[in-house]
PDB file of C-alpha atoms in Angstrom:
ATOM      1  CA  MET A   1     -16.199  12.832   2.343  1.00 55.00           C
ATOM      2  CA  THR A   2     -16.337   9.097   2.865  1.00 74.00           C
ATOM      3  CA  GLY A   3     -15.161   6.230   0.773  1.00 87.00           C
ATOM      4  CA  HIS A   4     -15.195   2.496   0.530  1.00 90.00           C
ATOM      5  CA  LEU A   5     -12.393   0.069   1.476  1.00 92.00           C
ATOM      6  CA  ILE A   6     -11.905  -3.522   0.376  1.00 95.00           C
ATOM      7  CA  ARG A   7      -8.999  -5.616   1.601  1.00 97.00           C
ATOM      8  CA  ALA A   8      -8.348  -8.872  -0.215  1.00 98.00           C
ATOM      9  CA  ARG A   9      -5.673 -11.591  -0.497  1.00 98.00           C
ATOM     10  CA  VAL A  10      -4.679 -12.580  -3.986  1.00 98.00           C
ATOM     11  CA  ARG A  11      -2.629 -15.696  -4.786  1.00 97.00           C
ATOM     12  CA  ASP A  12      -0.264 -14.394  -7.438  1.00 96.00           C
ATOM     13  CA  SER A  13       2.814 -12.208  -7.860  1.00 95.00           C
ATOM     14  CA  LEU A  14       2.970  -8.504  -7.366  1.00 94.00           C
ATOM     15  CA  PRO A  15       4.501  -7.824 -10.866  1.00 94.00           C
ATOM     16  CA  LYS A  16       1.711  -9.767 -12.577  1.00 96.00           C
ATOM     17  CA  LEU A  17      -1.075  -8.050 -10.549  1.00 96.00           C
ATOM     18  CA  PHE A  18       0.565  -4.692 -11.186  1.00 94.00           C
ATOM     19  CA  ARG A  19       0.752  -5.218 -14.952  1.00 95.00           C
ATOM     20  CA  ASP A  20      -2.895  -6.349 -15.122  1.00 97.00           C
ATOM     21  CA  LEU A  21      -4.377  -3.603 -12.937  1.00 97.00           C
ATOM     22  CA  ILE A  22      -2.538  -0.527 -14.334  1.00 97.00           C
ATOM     23  CA  PRO A  23      -4.237  -0.449 -17.783  1.00 96.00           C
ATOM     24  CA  GLN A  24      -7.722  -0.839 -16.238  1.00 94.00           C
ATOM     25  CA  PHE A  25      -7.414   1.363 -13.096  1.00 95.00           C
ATOM     26  CA  GLY A  26      -4.154   3.338 -13.236  1.00 93.00           C
ATOM     27  CA  ASN A  27      -5.026   6.328 -15.434  1.00 89.00           C
ATOM     28  CA  ILE A  28      -3.544   8.778 -12.936  1.00 94.00           C
ATOM     29  CA  TYR A  29      -0.453   7.242 -11.322  1.00 93.00           C
ATOM     30  CA  ALA A  30       1.407   4.000 -10.721  1.00 96.00           C
ATOM     31  CA  ASN A  31       4.621   3.186  -8.921  1.00 96.00           C
ATOM     32  CA  MET A  32       6.350   0.286  -7.196  1.00 94.00           C
ATOM     33  CA  LEU A  33       8.088   1.032  -3.892  1.00 93.00           C
ATOM     34  CA  GLY A  34      10.590  -1.039  -1.867  1.00 90.00           C
ATOM     35  CA  GLU A  35      12.896  -3.791  -2.921  1.00 82.00           C
ATOM     36  CA  ASN A  36      12.956  -7.558  -3.216  1.00 76.00           C
ATOM     37  CA  SER A  37      10.112  -9.308  -1.329  1.00 71.00           C
ATOM     38  CA  LYS A  38       8.949  -6.242   0.582  1.00 84.00           C
ATOM     39  CA  ARG A  39       7.568  -4.236  -2.348  1.00 93.00           C
ATOM     40  CA  VAL A  40       4.344  -2.248  -2.481  1.00 95.00           C
ATOM     41  CA  GLY A  41       2.583  -1.340  -5.727  1.00 95.00           C
ATOM     42  CA  VAL A  42       0.548   1.899  -5.727  1.00 97.00           C
ATOM     43  CA  ILE A  43      -2.040   2.542  -8.422  1.00 97.00           C
ATOM     44  CA  ALA A  44      -4.284   5.665  -8.630  1.00 95.00           C
ATOM     45  CA  GLY A  45      -7.137   6.211 -11.002  1.00 92.00           C
ATOM     46  CA  GLU A  46     -10.408   7.947 -11.611  1.00 91.00           C
ATOM     47  CA  LYS A  47     -13.632   7.203 -13.399  1.00 83.00           C
ATOM     48  CA  TRP A  48     -16.662   9.212 -14.377  1.00 79.00           C
ATOM     49  CA  PHE A  49     -19.939   8.205 -12.686  1.00 71.00           C
ATOM     50  CA  PHE A  50     -23.143   9.412 -14.304  1.00 68.00           C
ATOM     51  CA  ARG A  51     -25.064   8.869 -11.057  1.00 59.00           C
ATOM     52  CA  THR A  52     -23.012  11.575  -9.268  1.00 61.00           C
ATOM     53  CA  GLY A  53     -22.151  13.653 -12.275  1.00 68.00           C
ATOM     54  CA  SER A  54     -18.548  13.613 -11.284  1.00 71.00           C
ATOM     55  CA  TYR A  55     -15.317  11.560 -11.087  1.00 74.00           C
ATOM     56  CA  ALA A  56     -14.654   9.108  -8.298  1.00 83.00           C
ATOM     57  CA  ALA A  57     -11.080   8.275  -7.407  1.00 85.00           C
ATOM     58  CA  ILE A  58      -9.487   4.931  -6.606  1.00 93.00           C
ATOM     59  CA  LEU A  59      -6.267   3.973  -4.823  1.00 96.00           C
ATOM     60  CA  ILE A  60      -4.985   0.428  -4.965  1.00 98.00           C
ATOM     61  CA  PHE A  61      -2.136  -0.667  -2.704  1.00 97.00           C
ATOM     62  CA  ILE A  62      -0.619  -4.051  -3.479  1.00 97.00           C
ATOM     63  CA  GLN A  63       1.546  -5.392  -0.652  1.00 95.00           C
ATOM     64  CA  GLU A  64       3.849  -8.292  -1.490  1.00 94.00           C
ATOM     65  CA  VAL A  65       3.486 -10.977   1.168  1.00 93.00           C
ATOM     66  CA  SER A  66       5.490 -13.550  -0.768  1.00 93.00           C
ATOM     67  CA  ALA A  67       6.447 -14.358  -4.350  1.00 91.00           C
ATOM     68  CA  LYS A  68       2.980 -15.774  -4.889  1.00 94.00           C
ATOM     69  CA  GLU A  69       0.711 -13.841  -2.564  1.00 96.00           C
ATOM     70  CA  CYS A  70      -0.302 -10.222  -2.139  1.00 96.00           C
ATOM     71  CA  ILE A  71      -2.659  -8.185  -0.033  1.00 97.00           C
ATOM     72  CA  LEU A  72      -4.722  -5.536  -1.795  1.00 97.00           C
ATOM     73  CA  ASP A  73      -6.159  -2.441  -0.178  1.00 97.00           C
ATOM     74  CA  ILE A  74      -8.650  -0.831  -2.524  1.00 96.00           C
ATOM     75  CA  ILE A  75      -9.993   2.561  -1.547  1.00 93.00           C
ATOM     76  CA  ALA A  76     -12.605   4.304  -3.652  1.00 91.00           C
ATOM     77  CA  TYR A  77     -13.486   7.879  -2.657  1.00 84.00           C
ATOM     78  CA  ALA A  78     -14.309  11.422  -3.854  1.00 69.00           C
ATOM     79  CA  GLY A  79     -16.905  12.278  -6.429  1.00 61.00           C
ATOM     80  CA  GLY A  80     -19.895  12.796  -4.136  1.00 57.00           C
ATOM     81  CA  THR A  81     -22.632  15.172  -5.071  1.00 50.00           C
ATOM     82  CA  GLY A  82     -24.963  17.596  -3.298  1.00 43.00           C
ATOM     83  CA  LEU A  83     -24.771  19.358   0.013  1.00 38.00           C
ATOM     84  CA  ILE A  84     -23.796  16.257   1.993  1.00 42.00           C
ATOM     85  CA  ASP A  85     -21.546  14.755  -0.731  1.00 46.00           C
ATOM     86  CA  VAL A  86     -23.580  11.596  -1.394  1.00 47.00           C
ATOM     87  CA  SER A  87     -21.873   9.068  -3.653  1.00 51.00           C
ATOM     88  CA  TRP A  88     -25.078   7.151  -4.567  1.00 54.00           C
ATOM     89  CA  GLY A  89     -23.166   3.871  -4.352  1.00 68.00           C
ATOM     90  CA  ALA A  90     -20.356   4.953  -6.662  1.00 78.00           C
ATOM     91  CA  HIS A  91     -17.603   4.133  -4.136  1.00 80.00           C
ATOM     92  CA  PRO A  92     -18.593   0.524  -3.397  1.00 85.00           C
ATOM     93  CA  LYS A  93     -19.231  -0.073  -7.071  1.00 86.00           C
ATOM     94  CA  TYR A  94     -15.855   1.232  -8.124  1.00 87.00           C
ATOM     95  CA  ALA A  95     -13.948  -0.726  -5.423  1.00 92.00           C
ATOM     96  CA  ARG A  96     -15.847  -3.941  -6.328  1.00 94.00           C
ATOM     97  CA  GLU A  97     -15.003  -3.442 -10.006  1.00 92.00           C
ATOM     98  CA  VAL A  98     -11.334  -4.172  -9.111  1.00 96.00           C
ATOM     99  CA  ILE A  99     -12.304  -7.383  -7.360  1.00 97.00           C
ATOM    100  CA  GLN A 100     -14.551  -8.497 -10.268  1.00 97.00           C
ATOM    101  CA  PHE A 101     -11.862  -7.571 -12.813  1.00 97.00           C
ATOM    102  CA  LEU A 102      -9.375  -9.849 -11.000  1.00 97.00           C
ATOM    103  CA  VAL A 103     -11.932 -12.722 -10.704  1.00 97.00           C
ATOM    104  CA  ASP A 104     -12.701 -12.426 -14.440  1.00 97.00           C
ATOM    105  CA  LYS A 105      -8.961 -12.584 -15.170  1.00 97.00           C
ATOM    106  CA  GLY A 106      -8.800 -15.881 -13.233  1.00 97.00           C
ATOM    107  CA  TYR A 107      -7.081 -14.718 -10.055  1.00 97.00           C
ATOM    108  CA  GLU A 108      -7.683 -16.623  -6.830  1.00 97.00           C
ATOM    109  CA  ILE A 109      -8.965 -13.886  -4.462  1.00 97.00           C
ATOM    110  CA  ALA A 110     -10.407 -13.814  -0.955  1.00 97.00           C
ATOM    111  CA  VAL A 111     -12.064 -10.614   0.359  1.00 97.00           C
ATOM    112  CA  GLY A 112     -11.245 -10.341   4.041  1.00 93.00           C
ATOM    113  CA  LEU A 113     -12.523  -6.901   4.915  1.00 93.00           C
ATOM    114  CA  GLU A 114     -14.982  -4.408   3.462  1.00 90.00           C
ATOM    115  CA  ILE A 115     -15.779  -1.039   5.079  1.00 87.00           C
ATOM    116  CA  ASP A 116     -18.454   1.233   3.738  1.00 86.00           C
ATOM    117  CA  ASN A 117     -18.467   4.931   4.556  1.00 82.00           C
ATOM    118  CA  PHE A 118     -14.685   4.537   5.079  1.00 80.00           C
ATOM    119  CA  SER A 119     -12.741   7.390   6.625  1.00 79.00           C
ATOM    120  CA  ILE A 120      -9.631   7.841   8.765  1.00 79.00           C
ATOM    121  CA  GLU A 121     -11.721   7.055  11.865  1.00 81.00           C
ATOM    122  CA  LYS A 122     -12.459   3.564  10.450  1.00 83.00           C
ATOM    123  CA  LEU A 123      -8.824   2.483   9.856  1.00 83.00           C
ATOM    124  CA  PRO A 124      -8.388  -1.304  10.036  1.00 86.00           C
ATOM    125  CA  GLU A 125      -6.904  -2.433  13.396  1.00 85.00           C
ATOM    126  CA  ASP A 126      -3.593  -3.562  11.955  1.00 86.00           C
ATOM    127  CA  ILE A 127      -3.010  -0.091  10.471  1.00 85.00           C
ATOM    128  CA  LYS A 128      -3.975   1.624  13.752  1.00 84.00           C
ATOM    129  CA  GLU A 129      -1.405  -0.561  15.546  1.00 87.00           C
ATOM    130  CA  LYS A 130       1.374   0.235  13.032  1.00 85.00           C
ATOM    131  CA  LEU A 131       0.655   3.940  13.305  1.00 85.00           C
ATOM    132  CA  ASP A 132       0.089   3.850  17.061  1.00 84.00           C
ATOM    133  CA  TRP A 133      -3.156   5.636  16.064  1.00 77.00           C
ATOM    134  CA  PRO A 134      -4.545   7.709  18.961  1.00 72.00           C
ATOM    135  CA  HIS A 135      -8.096   8.093  17.656  1.00 57.00           C
ATOM    136  CA  GLN A 136     -10.477   5.420  18.813  1.00 51.00           C
TER     137      GLN A 136
END
């Protein structure tokens, strides 16, 4: 199973982003971890996609960089169909819906990274470094 990752910077506070994203994308789980200026918001959701005849899942991690800036990691995955689990574009569409939702709400957002067919082998370099990831 593969997914789709989008990483973006958003110029606004974590609590505001969290409050706006949960009703739209958090129909499974939401939590805020950490304290003070080192918090991370976690949002999990799912949505039915007719094109695959199944639900796709989404995870949104909101890392607080400062009181007015956050980094989002948006990962859409699951819900493929057929023998080779094809998503027929559901993963990129779902991940991009988060970006479009924030743009429509007036957020200042800059997409910095987008990885299609995302899997553990395609972790961003900063995550590999933090984890001392052995797989190359």
